[in-house]
Amino acid sequence: MASRFEKVRGSKPFLWGCLALVLFMSACGQQAPPDTRSADESAIRDLDVQWSKTAGANDVDGAVSYYSDDASVLPPNAPIATTKEAIRTAWASLLAPGASVSWQPSKVEVGRSSDLAYSMGTYEYSMKDSRGKIEADHGKYVEVWKKQADGKWKTVADIFNSDLPASAPPEEKTHAKSRSHRTRKSRRARRA
């Protein structure tokens, strides 16, 4: 009489064959999700261009509508904005009367899973100062986009900064001017 172990051992090839068949059948039944990256890239590029037009029309609420509820905006020379109201305040200061903004995406890349993407490009900005003189700026930006539960793309992170060199604070300009004036005075004193 064969032991219990010998009976199980004899059926091992049969079990392995069944397992292989089950795995093969389940693999055949699963289809990879369609690759929508190209369509998603085009959609994000179009959204970014439309967003620029909305901001260019100084539509603060429209500009803010492109962000997800959990978005963060990292404006230059200001604290991070992590609530819709803080983001709205940041945009309201950017789109003050007399301001003009536009941007153009130069690169959009969508992740393989088609749920995250980024867009980067350049912007142009101008605003009238308190004397009515136009101050112009240009720079670059990066936006991180996330596909929402409803299938729409929204920005979850937005950062931008100027290509122009930072200007010296007023104290440093005054200090540099007085140092330069002292240097000229000391040169004249040495010549005399």
mmCIF file with all atom_site columns, C-alpha atoms in Angstrom:
data_model
loop_
_atom_site.group_PDB
_atom_site.id
_atom_site.type_symbol
_atom_site.label_atom_id
_atom_site.label_alt_id
_atom_site.label_comp_id
_atom_site.label_asym_id
_atom_site.label_entity_id
_atom_site.label_seq_id
_atom_site.pdbx_PDB_ins_code
_atom_site.Cartn_x
_atom_site.Cartn_y
_atom_site.Cartn_z
_atom_site.occupancy
_atom_site.B_iso_or_equiv
_atom_site.pdbx_formal_charge
_atom_site.auth_seq_id
_atom_site.auth_comp_id
_atom_site.auth_asym_id
_atom_site.auth_atom_id
_atom_site.pdbx_PDB_model_num
ATOM 1   C CA . MET A 1 1   ? 0.000   0.000   0.000   1.00 0.00 ? 1   MET A CA 1
ATOM 2   C CA . ALA A 1 2   ? 1.369   3.399   -0.965  1.00 0.00 ? 2   ALA A CA 1
ATOM 3   C CA . SER A 1 3   ? 1.850   5.982   1.700   1.00 0.00 ? 3   SER A CA 1
ATOM 4   C CA . ARG A 1 4   ? -0.055  9.219   1.687   1.00 0.00 ? 4   ARG A CA 1
ATOM 5   C CA . PHE A 1 5   ? 3.154   11.078  0.713   1.00 0.00 ? 5   PHE A CA 1
ATOM 6   C CA . GLU A 1 6   ? 3.671   8.916   -2.348  1.00 0.00 ? 6   GLU A CA 1
ATOM 7   C CA . LYS A 1 7   ? 0.084   9.568   -3.527  1.00 0.00 ? 7   LYS A CA 1
ATOM 8   C CA . VAL A 1 8   ? 0.519   13.342  -3.307  1.00 0.00 ? 8   VAL A CA 1
ATOM 9   C CA . ARG A 1 9   ? 3.945   13.156  -4.890  1.00 0.00 ? 9   ARG A CA 1
ATOM 10  C CA . GLY A 1 10  ? 2.556   11.264  -7.832  1.00 0.00 ? 10  GLY A CA 1
ATOM 11  C CA . SER A 1 11  ? -0.087  13.896  -8.462  1.00 0.00 ? 11  SER A CA 1
ATOM 12  C CA . LYS A 1 12  ? 2.417   16.765  -8.407  1.00 0.00 ? 12  LYS A CA 1
ATOM 13  C CA . PRO A 1 13  ? 2.812   17.038  -12.208 1.00 0.00 ? 13  PRO A CA 1
ATOM 14  C CA . PHE A 1 14  ? -0.959  17.147  -12.536 1.00 0.00 ? 14  PHE A CA 1
ATOM 15  C CA . LEU A 1 15  ? -1.238  19.969  -9.966  1.00 0.00 ? 15  LEU A CA 1
ATOM 16  C CA . TRP A 1 16  ? 1.562   21.974  -11.608 1.00 0.00 ? 16  TRP A CA 1
ATOM 17  C CA . GLY A 1 17  ? -0.116  21.550  -14.971 1.00 0.00 ? 17  GLY A CA 1
ATOM 18  C CA . CYS A 1 18  ? -3.453  22.786  -13.577 1.00 0.00 ? 18  CYS A CA 1
ATOM 19  C CA . LEU A 1 19  ? -1.768  25.761  -11.921 1.00 0.00 ? 19  LEU A CA 1
ATOM 20  C CA . ALA A 1 20  ? 0.041   26.678  -15.147 1.00 0.00 ? 20  ALA A CA 1
ATOM 21  C CA . LEU A 1 21  ? -3.231  26.433  -17.080 1.00 0.00 ? 21  LEU A CA 1
ATOM 22  C CA . VAL A 1 22  ? -5.050  28.661  -14.569 1.00 0.00 ? 22  VAL A CA 1
ATOM 23  C CA . LEU A 1 23  ? -2.270  31.274  -14.695 1.00 0.00 ? 23  LEU A CA 1
ATOM 24  C CA . PHE A 1 24  ? -2.201  31.174  -18.496 1.00 0.00 ? 24  PHE A CA 1
ATOM 25  C CA . MET A 1 25  ? -5.972  31.563  -18.738 1.00 0.00 ? 25  MET A CA 1
ATOM 26  C CA . SER A 1 26  ? -6.062  34.452  -16.274 1.00 0.00 ? 26  SER A CA 1
ATOM 27  C CA . ALA A 1 27  ? -3.232  36.221  -18.108 1.00 0.00 ? 27  ALA A CA 1
ATOM 28  C CA . CYS A 1 28  ? -5.084  35.841  -21.407 1.00 0.00 ? 28  CYS A CA 1
ATOM 29  C CA . GLY A 1 29  ? -8.244  37.273  -19.874 1.00 0.00 ? 29  GLY A CA 1
ATOM 30  C CA . GLN A 1 30  ? -6.522  40.428  -18.622 1.00 0.00 ? 30  GLN A CA 1
ATOM 31  C CA . GLN A 1 31  ? -5.993  43.197  -21.093 1.00 0.00 ? 31  GLN A CA 1
ATOM 32  C CA . ALA A 1 32  ? -3.587  46.022  -20.533 1.00 0.00 ? 32  ALA A CA 1
ATOM 33  C CA . PRO A 1 33  ? -5.345  49.360  -20.233 1.00 0.00 ? 33  PRO A CA 1
ATOM 34  C CA . PRO A 1 34  ? -5.126  51.393  -23.427 1.00 0.00 ? 34  PRO A CA 1
ATOM 35  C CA . ASP A 1 35  ? -2.206  53.814  -23.688 1.00 0.00 ? 35  ASP A CA 1
ATOM 36  C CA . THR A 1 36  ? -3.841  57.256  -23.596 1.00 0.00 ? 36  THR A CA 1
ATOM 37  C CA . ARG A 1 37  ? -0.673  59.271  -22.979 1.00 0.00 ? 37  ARG A CA 1
ATOM 38  C CA . SER A 1 38  ? -0.704  60.972  -26.358 1.00 0.00 ? 38  SER A CA 1
ATOM 39  C CA . ALA A 1 39  ? -4.339  62.074  -25.991 1.00 0.00 ? 39  ALA A CA 1
ATOM 40  C CA . ASP A 1 40  ? -3.706  63.135  -22.366 1.00 0.00 ? 40  ASP A CA 1
ATOM 41  C CA . GLU A 1 41  ? -0.656  65.167  -23.422 1.00 0.00 ? 41  GLU A CA 1
ATOM 42  C CA . SER A 1 42  ? -2.723  66.966  -26.042 1.00 0.00 ? 42  SER A CA 1
ATOM 43  C CA . ALA A 1 43  ? -5.531  67.592  -23.534 1.00 0.00 ? 43  ALA A CA 1
ATOM 44  C CA . ILE A 1 44  ? -3.130  69.061  -20.957 1.00 0.00 ? 44  ILE A CA 1
ATOM 45  C CA . ARG A 1 45  ? -1.421  71.244  -23.560 1.00 0.00 ? 45  ARG A CA 1
ATOM 46  C CA . ASP A 1 46  ? -4.842  72.562  -24.638 1.00 0.00 ? 46  ASP A CA 1
ATOM 47  C CA . LEU A 1 47  ? -5.881  73.134  -21.012 1.00 0.00 ? 47  LEU A CA 1
ATOM 48  C CA . ASP A 1 48  ? -2.652  75.031  -20.304 1.00 0.00 ? 48  ASP A CA 1
ATOM 49  C CA . VAL A 1 49  ? -3.149  77.290  -23.338 1.00 0.00 ? 49  VAL A CA 1
ATOM 50  C CA . GLN A 1 50  ? -6.786  77.921  -22.350 1.00 0.00 ? 50  GLN A CA 1
ATOM 51  C CA . TRP A 1 51  ? -5.697  78.640  -18.768 1.00 0.00 ? 51  TRP A CA 1
ATOM 52  C CA . SER A 1 52  ? -3.245  81.245  -20.076 1.00 0.00 ? 52  SER A CA 1
ATOM 53  C CA . LYS A 1 53  ? -6.054  82.910  -22.051 1.00 0.00 ? 53  LYS A CA 1
ATOM 54  C CA . THR A 1 54  ? -8.285  82.910  -18.964 1.00 0.00 ? 54  THR A CA 1
ATOM 55  C CA . ALA A 1 55  ? -5.558  84.543  -16.862 1.00 0.00 ? 55  ALA A CA 1
ATOM 56  C CA . GLY A 1 56  ? -4.800  86.948  -19.721 1.00 0.00 ? 56  GLY A CA 1
ATOM 57  C CA . ALA A 1 57  ? -8.419  88.134  -19.454 1.00 0.00 ? 57  ALA A CA 1
ATOM 58  C CA . ASN A 1 58  ? -7.703  88.895  -15.748 1.00 0.00 ? 58  ASN A CA 1
ATOM 59  C CA . ASP A 1 59  ? -10.297 86.294  -14.682 1.00 0.00 ? 59  ASP A CA 1
ATOM 60  C CA . VAL A 1 60  ? -9.111  85.419  -11.157 1.00 0.00 ? 60  VAL A CA 1
ATOM 61  C CA . ASP A 1 61  ? -11.845 82.859  -10.433 1.00 0.00 ? 61  ASP A CA 1
ATOM 62  C CA . GLY A 1 62  ? -11.342 81.272  -13.839 1.00 0.00 ? 62  GLY A CA 1
ATOM 63  C CA . ALA A 1 63  ? -7.575  81.009  -13.255 1.00 0.00 ? 63  ALA A CA 1
ATOM 64  C CA . VAL A 1 64  ? -8.110  79.397  -9.855  1.00 0.00 ? 64  VAL A CA 1
ATOM 65  C CA . SER A 1 65  ? -10.542 76.843  -11.329 1.00 0.00 ? 65  SER A CA 1
ATOM 66  C CA . TYR A 1 66  ? -7.639  75.000  -13.004 1.00 0.00 ? 66  TYR A CA 1
ATOM 67  C CA . TYR A 1 67  ? -6.336  73.839  -9.599  1.00 0.00 ? 67  TYR A CA 1
ATOM 68  C CA . SER A 1 68  ? -7.410  70.726  -7.704  1.00 0.00 ? 68  SER A CA 1
ATOM 69  C CA . ASP A 1 69  ? -8.837  71.130  -4.208  1.00 0.00 ? 69  ASP A CA 1
ATOM 70  C CA . ASP A 1 70  ? -5.518  69.976  -2.691  1.00 0.00 ? 70  ASP A CA 1
ATOM 71  C CA . ALA A 1 71  ? -3.272  72.100  -4.921  1.00 0.00 ? 71  ALA A CA 1
ATOM 72  C CA . SER A 1 72  ? -0.203  74.098  -3.864  1.00 0.00 ? 72  SER A CA 1
ATOM 73  C CA . VAL A 1 73  ? 1.147   77.199  -5.570  1.00 0.00 ? 73  VAL A CA 1
ATOM 74  C CA . LEU A 1 74  ? 4.746   78.231  -4.962  1.00 0.00 ? 74  LEU A CA 1
ATOM 75  C CA . PRO A 1 75  ? 4.967   81.850  -6.141  1.00 0.00 ? 75  PRO A CA 1
ATOM 76  C CA . PRO A 1 76  ? 8.304   83.673  -6.142  1.00 0.00 ? 76  PRO A CA 1
ATOM 77  C CA . ASN A 1 77  ? 9.157   85.750  -3.082  1.00 0.00 ? 77  ASN A CA 1
ATOM 78  C CA . ALA A 1 78  ? 6.017   84.640  -1.238  1.00 0.00 ? 78  ALA A CA 1
ATOM 79  C CA . PRO A 1 79  ? 4.907   81.795  1.036   1.00 0.00 ? 79  PRO A CA 1
ATOM 80  C CA . ILE A 1 80  ? 3.440   78.613  -0.406  1.00 0.00 ? 80  ILE A CA 1
ATOM 81  C CA . ALA A 1 81  ? -0.323  78.811  -1.012  1.00 0.00 ? 81  ALA A CA 1
ATOM 82  C CA . THR A 1 82  ? -2.084  75.569  -0.076  1.00 0.00 ? 82  THR A CA 1
ATOM 83  C CA . THR A 1 83  ? -5.760  76.517  0.173   1.00 0.00 ? 83  THR A CA 1
ATOM 84  C CA . LYS A 1 84  ? -8.130  77.688  -2.554  1.00 0.00 ? 84  LYS A CA 1
ATOM 85  C CA . GLU A 1 85  ? -8.445  81.046  -0.785  1.00 0.00 ? 85  GLU A CA 1
ATOM 86  C CA . ALA A 1 86  ? -4.657  81.485  -0.520  1.00 0.00 ? 86  ALA A CA 1
ATOM 87  C CA . ILE A 1 87  ? -4.307  80.531  -4.197  1.00 0.00 ? 87  ILE A CA 1
ATOM 88  C CA . ARG A 1 88  ? -7.058  82.996  -5.100  1.00 0.00 ? 88  ARG A CA 1
ATOM 89  C CA . THR A 1 89  ? -5.268  85.751  -3.128  1.00 0.00 ? 89  THR A CA 1
ATOM 90  C CA . ALA A 1 90  ? -2.004  85.007  -4.969  1.00 0.00 ? 90  ALA A CA 1
ATOM 91  C CA . TRP A 1 91  ? -3.775  85.215  -8.337  1.00 0.00 ? 91  TRP A CA 1
ATOM 92  C CA . ALA A 1 92  ? -5.650  88.372  -7.352  1.00 0.00 ? 92  ALA A CA 1
ATOM 93  C CA . SER A 1 93  ? -2.323  90.130  -6.700  1.00 0.00 ? 93  SER A CA 1
ATOM 94  C CA . LEU A 1 94  ? -0.920  88.856  -10.018 1.00 0.00 ? 94  LEU A CA 1
ATOM 95  C CA . LEU A 1 95  ? -3.968  89.958  -12.000 1.00 0.00 ? 95  LEU A CA 1
ATOM 96  C CA . ALA A 1 96  ? -4.318  93.403  -10.457 1.00 0.00 ? 96  ALA A CA 1
ATOM 97  C CA . PRO A 1 97  ? -5.664  96.145  -12.759 1.00 0.00 ? 97  PRO A CA 1
ATOM 98  C CA . GLY A 1 98  ? -3.092  96.966  -15.424 1.00 0.00 ? 98  GLY A CA 1
ATOM 99  C CA . ALA A 1 99  ? -1.435  93.533  -15.235 1.00 0.00 ? 99  ALA A CA 1
ATOM 100 C CA . SER A 1 100 ? -0.928  91.269  -18.215 1.00 0.00 ? 100 SER A CA 1
ATOM 101 C CA . VAL A 1 101 ? 0.148   87.616  -18.091 1.00 0.00 ? 101 VAL A CA 1
ATOM 102 C CA . SER A 1 102 ? 0.544   84.838  -20.617 1.00 0.00 ? 102 SER A CA 1
ATOM 103 C CA . TRP A 1 103 ? 2.441   81.584  -20.843 1.00 0.00 ? 103 TRP A CA 1
ATOM 104 C CA . GLN A 1 104 ? 3.168   78.878  -23.357 1.00 0.00 ? 104 GLN A CA 1
ATOM 105 C CA . PRO A 1 105 ? 3.917   75.237  -22.596 1.00 0.00 ? 105 PRO A CA 1
ATOM 106 C CA . SER A 1 106 ? 7.063   73.936  -24.261 1.00 0.00 ? 106 SER A CA 1
ATOM 107 C CA . LYS A 1 107 ? 6.922   70.400  -22.873 1.00 0.00 ? 107 LYS A CA 1
ATOM 108 C CA . VAL A 1 108 ? 4.166   68.169  -21.555 1.00 0.00 ? 108 VAL A CA 1
ATOM 109 C CA . GLU A 1 109 ? 4.876   64.649  -20.378 1.00 0.00 ? 109 GLU A CA 1
ATOM 110 C CA . VAL A 1 110 ? 2.323   62.157  -19.078 1.00 0.00 ? 110 VAL A CA 1
ATOM 111 C CA . GLY A 1 111 ? 3.243   59.231  -16.848 1.00 0.00 ? 111 GLY A CA 1
ATOM 112 C CA . ARG A 1 112 ? 2.741   55.682  -18.096 1.00 0.00 ? 112 ARG A CA 1
ATOM 113 C CA . SER A 1 113 ? -0.257  55.254  -15.770 1.00 0.00 ? 113 SER A CA 1
ATOM 114 C CA . SER A 1 114 ? -1.870  58.371  -17.303 1.00 0.00 ? 114 SER A CA 1
ATOM 115 C CA . ASP A 1 115 ? -2.824  59.763  -13.911 1.00 0.00 ? 115 ASP A CA 1
ATOM 116 C CA . LEU A 1 116 ? 0.050   62.255  -13.410 1.00 0.00 ? 116 LEU A CA 1
ATOM 117 C CA . ALA A 1 117 ? 1.742   64.635  -15.818 1.00 0.00 ? 117 ALA A CA 1
ATOM 118 C CA . TYR A 1 118 ? 3.839   67.760  -15.860 1.00 0.00 ? 118 TYR A CA 1
ATOM 119 C CA . SER A 1 119 ? 3.934   70.796  -18.073 1.00 0.00 ? 119 SER A CA 1
ATOM 120 C CA . MET A 1 120 ? 6.741   73.305  -18.315 1.00 0.00 ? 120 MET A CA 1
ATOM 121 C CA . GLY A 1 121 ? 7.261   76.424  -20.344 1.00 0.00 ? 121 GLY A CA 1
ATOM 122 C CA . THR A 1 122 ? 7.818   80.164  -20.274 1.00 0.00 ? 122 THR A CA 1
ATOM 123 C CA . TYR A 1 123 ? 5.740   83.124  -19.188 1.00 0.00 ? 123 TYR A CA 1
ATOM 124 C CA . GLU A 1 124 ? 5.538   86.859  -19.855 1.00 0.00 ? 124 GLU A CA 1
ATOM 125 C CA . TYR A 1 125 ? 4.203   89.260  -17.236 1.00 0.00 ? 125 TYR A CA 1
ATOM 126 C CA . SER A 1 126 ? 3.828   93.011  -17.028 1.00 0.00 ? 126 SER A CA 1
ATOM 127 C CA . MET A 1 127 ? 2.280   95.353  -14.510 1.00 0.00 ? 127 MET A CA 1
ATOM 128 C CA . LYS A 1 128 ? 2.061   99.081  -13.948 1.00 0.00 ? 128 LYS A CA 1
ATOM 129 C CA . ASP A 1 129 ? 3.855   100.300 -10.847 1.00 0.00 ? 129 ASP A CA 1
ATOM 130 C CA . SER A 1 130 ? 2.507   103.021 -8.532  1.00 0.00 ? 130 SER A CA 1
ATOM 131 C CA . ARG A 1 131 ? 3.829   105.750 -10.881 1.00 0.00 ? 131 ARG A CA 1
ATOM 132 C CA . GLY A 1 132 ? 2.182   104.155 -13.926 1.00 0.00 ? 132 GLY A CA 1
ATOM 133 C CA . LYS A 1 133 ? 5.440   102.829 -15.344 1.00 0.00 ? 133 LYS A CA 1
ATOM 134 C CA . ILE A 1 134 ? 5.232   99.334  -16.856 1.00 0.00 ? 134 ILE A CA 1
ATOM 135 C CA . GLU A 1 135 ? 7.430   96.728  -15.212 1.00 0.00 ? 135 GLU A CA 1
ATOM 136 C CA . ALA A 1 136 ? 7.990   93.652  -17.371 1.00 0.00 ? 136 ALA A CA 1
ATOM 137 C CA . ASP A 1 137 ? 9.082   90.183  -16.331 1.00 0.00 ? 137 ASP A CA 1
ATOM 138 C CA . HIS A 1 138 ? 9.615   86.851  -18.055 1.00 0.00 ? 138 HIS A CA 1
ATOM 139 C CA . GLY A 1 139 ? 10.495  83.465  -16.670 1.00 0.00 ? 139 GLY A CA 1
ATOM 140 C CA . LYS A 1 140 ? 9.681   79.776  -16.526 1.00 0.00 ? 140 LYS A CA 1
ATOM 141 C CA . TYR A 1 141 ? 7.197   77.519  -14.813 1.00 0.00 ? 141 TYR A CA 1
ATOM 142 C CA . VAL A 1 142 ? 6.465   73.891  -13.965 1.00 0.00 ? 142 VAL A CA 1
ATOM 143 C CA . GLU A 1 143 ? 2.958   72.572  -13.324 1.00 0.00 ? 143 GLU A CA 1
ATOM 144 C CA . VAL A 1 144 ? 2.114   69.097  -12.040 1.00 0.00 ? 144 VAL A CA 1
ATOM 145 C CA . TRP A 1 145 ? -1.229  67.820  -13.335 1.00 0.00 ? 145 TRP A CA 1
ATOM 146 C CA . LYS A 1 146 ? -3.287  65.010  -11.827 1.00 0.00 ? 146 LYS A CA 1
ATOM 147 C CA . LYS A 1 147 ? -6.244  63.214  -13.354 1.00 0.00 ? 147 LYS A CA 1
ATOM 148 C CA . GLN A 1 148 ? -9.203  63.616  -11.022 1.00 0.00 ? 148 GLN A CA 1
ATOM 149 C CA . ALA A 1 149 ? -11.823 60.955  -10.173 1.00 0.00 ? 149 ALA A CA 1
ATOM 150 C CA . ASP A 1 150 ? -14.115 62.443  -12.854 1.00 0.00 ? 150 ASP A CA 1
ATOM 151 C CA . GLY A 1 151 ? -11.366 62.026  -15.498 1.00 0.00 ? 151 GLY A CA 1
ATOM 152 C CA . LYS A 1 152 ? -10.577 65.763  -15.741 1.00 0.00 ? 152 LYS A CA 1
ATOM 153 C CA . TRP A 1 153 ? -7.024  67.060  -15.409 1.00 0.00 ? 153 TRP A CA 1
ATOM 154 C CA . LYS A 1 154 ? -6.291  69.627  -12.665 1.00 0.00 ? 154 LYS A CA 1
ATOM 155 C CA . THR A 1 155 ? -3.060  71.226  -11.490 1.00 0.00 ? 155 THR A CA 1
ATOM 156 C CA . VAL A 1 156 ? -1.857  70.007  -8.084  1.00 0.00 ? 156 VAL A CA 1
ATOM 157 C CA . ALA A 1 157 ? 1.442   71.927  -7.944  1.00 0.00 ? 157 ALA A CA 1
ATOM 158 C CA . ASP A 1 158 ? 2.486   75.133  -9.686  1.00 0.00 ? 158 ASP A CA 1
ATOM 159 C CA . ILE A 1 159 ? 5.825   76.922  -9.393  1.00 0.00 ? 159 ILE A CA 1
ATOM 160 C CA . PHE A 1 160 ? 7.181   79.816  -11.424 1.00 0.00 ? 160 PHE A CA 1
ATOM 161 C CA . ASN A 1 161 ? 10.104  82.192  -11.193 1.00 0.00 ? 161 ASN A CA 1
ATOM 162 C CA . SER A 1 162 ? 11.750  85.008  -13.086 1.00 0.00 ? 162 SER A CA 1
ATOM 163 C CA . ASP A 1 163 ? 14.645  84.819  -15.511 1.00 0.00 ? 163 ASP A CA 1
ATOM 164 C CA . LEU A 1 164 ? 15.616  88.385  -14.559 1.00 0.00 ? 164 LEU A CA 1
ATOM 165 C CA . PRO A 1 165 ? 18.378  88.920  -12.003 1.00 0.00 ? 165 PRO A CA 1
ATOM 166 C CA . ALA A 1 166 ? 17.216  89.779  -8.506  1.00 0.00 ? 166 ALA A CA 1
ATOM 167 C CA . SER A 1 167 ? 17.513  93.440  -7.692  1.00 0.00 ? 167 SER A CA 1
ATOM 168 C CA . ALA A 1 168 ? 19.443  94.467  -4.621  1.00 0.00 ? 168 ALA A CA 1
ATOM 169 C CA . PRO A 1 169 ? 17.381  95.521  -1.612  1.00 0.00 ? 169 PRO A CA 1
ATOM 170 C CA . PRO A 1 170 ? 17.198  99.316  -1.119  1.00 0.00 ? 170 PRO A CA 1
ATOM 171 C CA . GLU A 1 171 ? 19.596  99.251  1.876   1.00 0.00 ? 171 GLU A CA 1
ATOM 172 C CA . GLU A 1 172 ? 22.312  97.545  -0.149  1.00 0.00 ? 172 GLU A CA 1
ATOM 173 C CA . LYS A 1 173 ? 21.973  100.040 -2.982  1.00 0.00 ? 173 LYS A CA 1
ATOM 174 C CA . THR A 1 174 ? 22.319  102.914 -0.525  1.00 0.00 ? 174 THR A CA 1
ATOM 175 C CA . HIS A 1 175 ? 25.250  101.216 1.204   1.00 0.00 ? 175 HIS A CA 1
ATOM 176 C CA . ALA A 1 176 ? 27.000  100.508 -2.119  1.00 0.00 ? 176 ALA A CA 1
ATOM 177 C CA . LYS A 1 177 ? 26.461  104.107 -3.240  1.00 0.00 ? 177 LYS A CA 1
ATOM 178 C CA . SER A 1 178 ? 27.928  105.565 -0.039  1.00 0.00 ? 178 SER A CA 1
ATOM 179 C CA . ARG A 1 179 ? 30.882  103.148 -0.183  1.00 0.00 ? 179 ARG A CA 1
ATOM 180 C CA . SER A 1 180 ? 31.533  104.195 -3.790  1.00 0.00 ? 180 SER A CA 1
ATOM 181 C CA . HIS A 1 181 ? 31.303  107.856 -2.768  1.00 0.00 ? 181 HIS A CA 1
ATOM 182 C CA . ARG A 1 182 ? 33.781  107.284 0.097   1.00 0.00 ? 182 ARG A CA 1
ATOM 183 C CA . THR A 1 183 ? 36.178  105.482 -2.266  1.00 0.00 ? 183 THR A CA 1
ATOM 184 C CA . ARG A 1 184 ? 36.150  108.422 -4.683  1.00 0.00 ? 184 ARG A CA 1
ATOM 185 C CA . LYS A 1 185 ? 36.737  110.835 -1.779  1.00 0.00 ? 185 LYS A CA 1
ATOM 186 C CA . SER A 1 186 ? 39.695  108.824 -0.503  1.00 0.00 ? 186 SER A CA 1
ATOM 187 C CA . ARG A 1 187 ? 41.228  108.666 -4.015  1.00 0.00 ? 187 ARG A CA 1
ATOM 188 C CA . ARG A 1 188 ? 40.961  112.446 -4.317  1.00 0.00 ? 188 ARG A CA 1
ATOM 189 C CA . ALA A 1 189 ? 42.526  112.885 -0.865  1.00 0.00 ? 189 ALA A CA 1
ATOM 190 C CA . ARG A 1 190 ? 45.448  110.653 -1.821  1.00 0.00 ? 190 ARG A CA 1
ATOM 191 C CA . ARG A 1 191 ? 46.069  112.590 -5.042  1.00 0.00 ? 191 ARG A CA 1
ATOM 192 C CA . ALA A 1 192 ? 46.171  115.905 -3.209  1.00 0.00 ? 192 ALA A CA 1
#
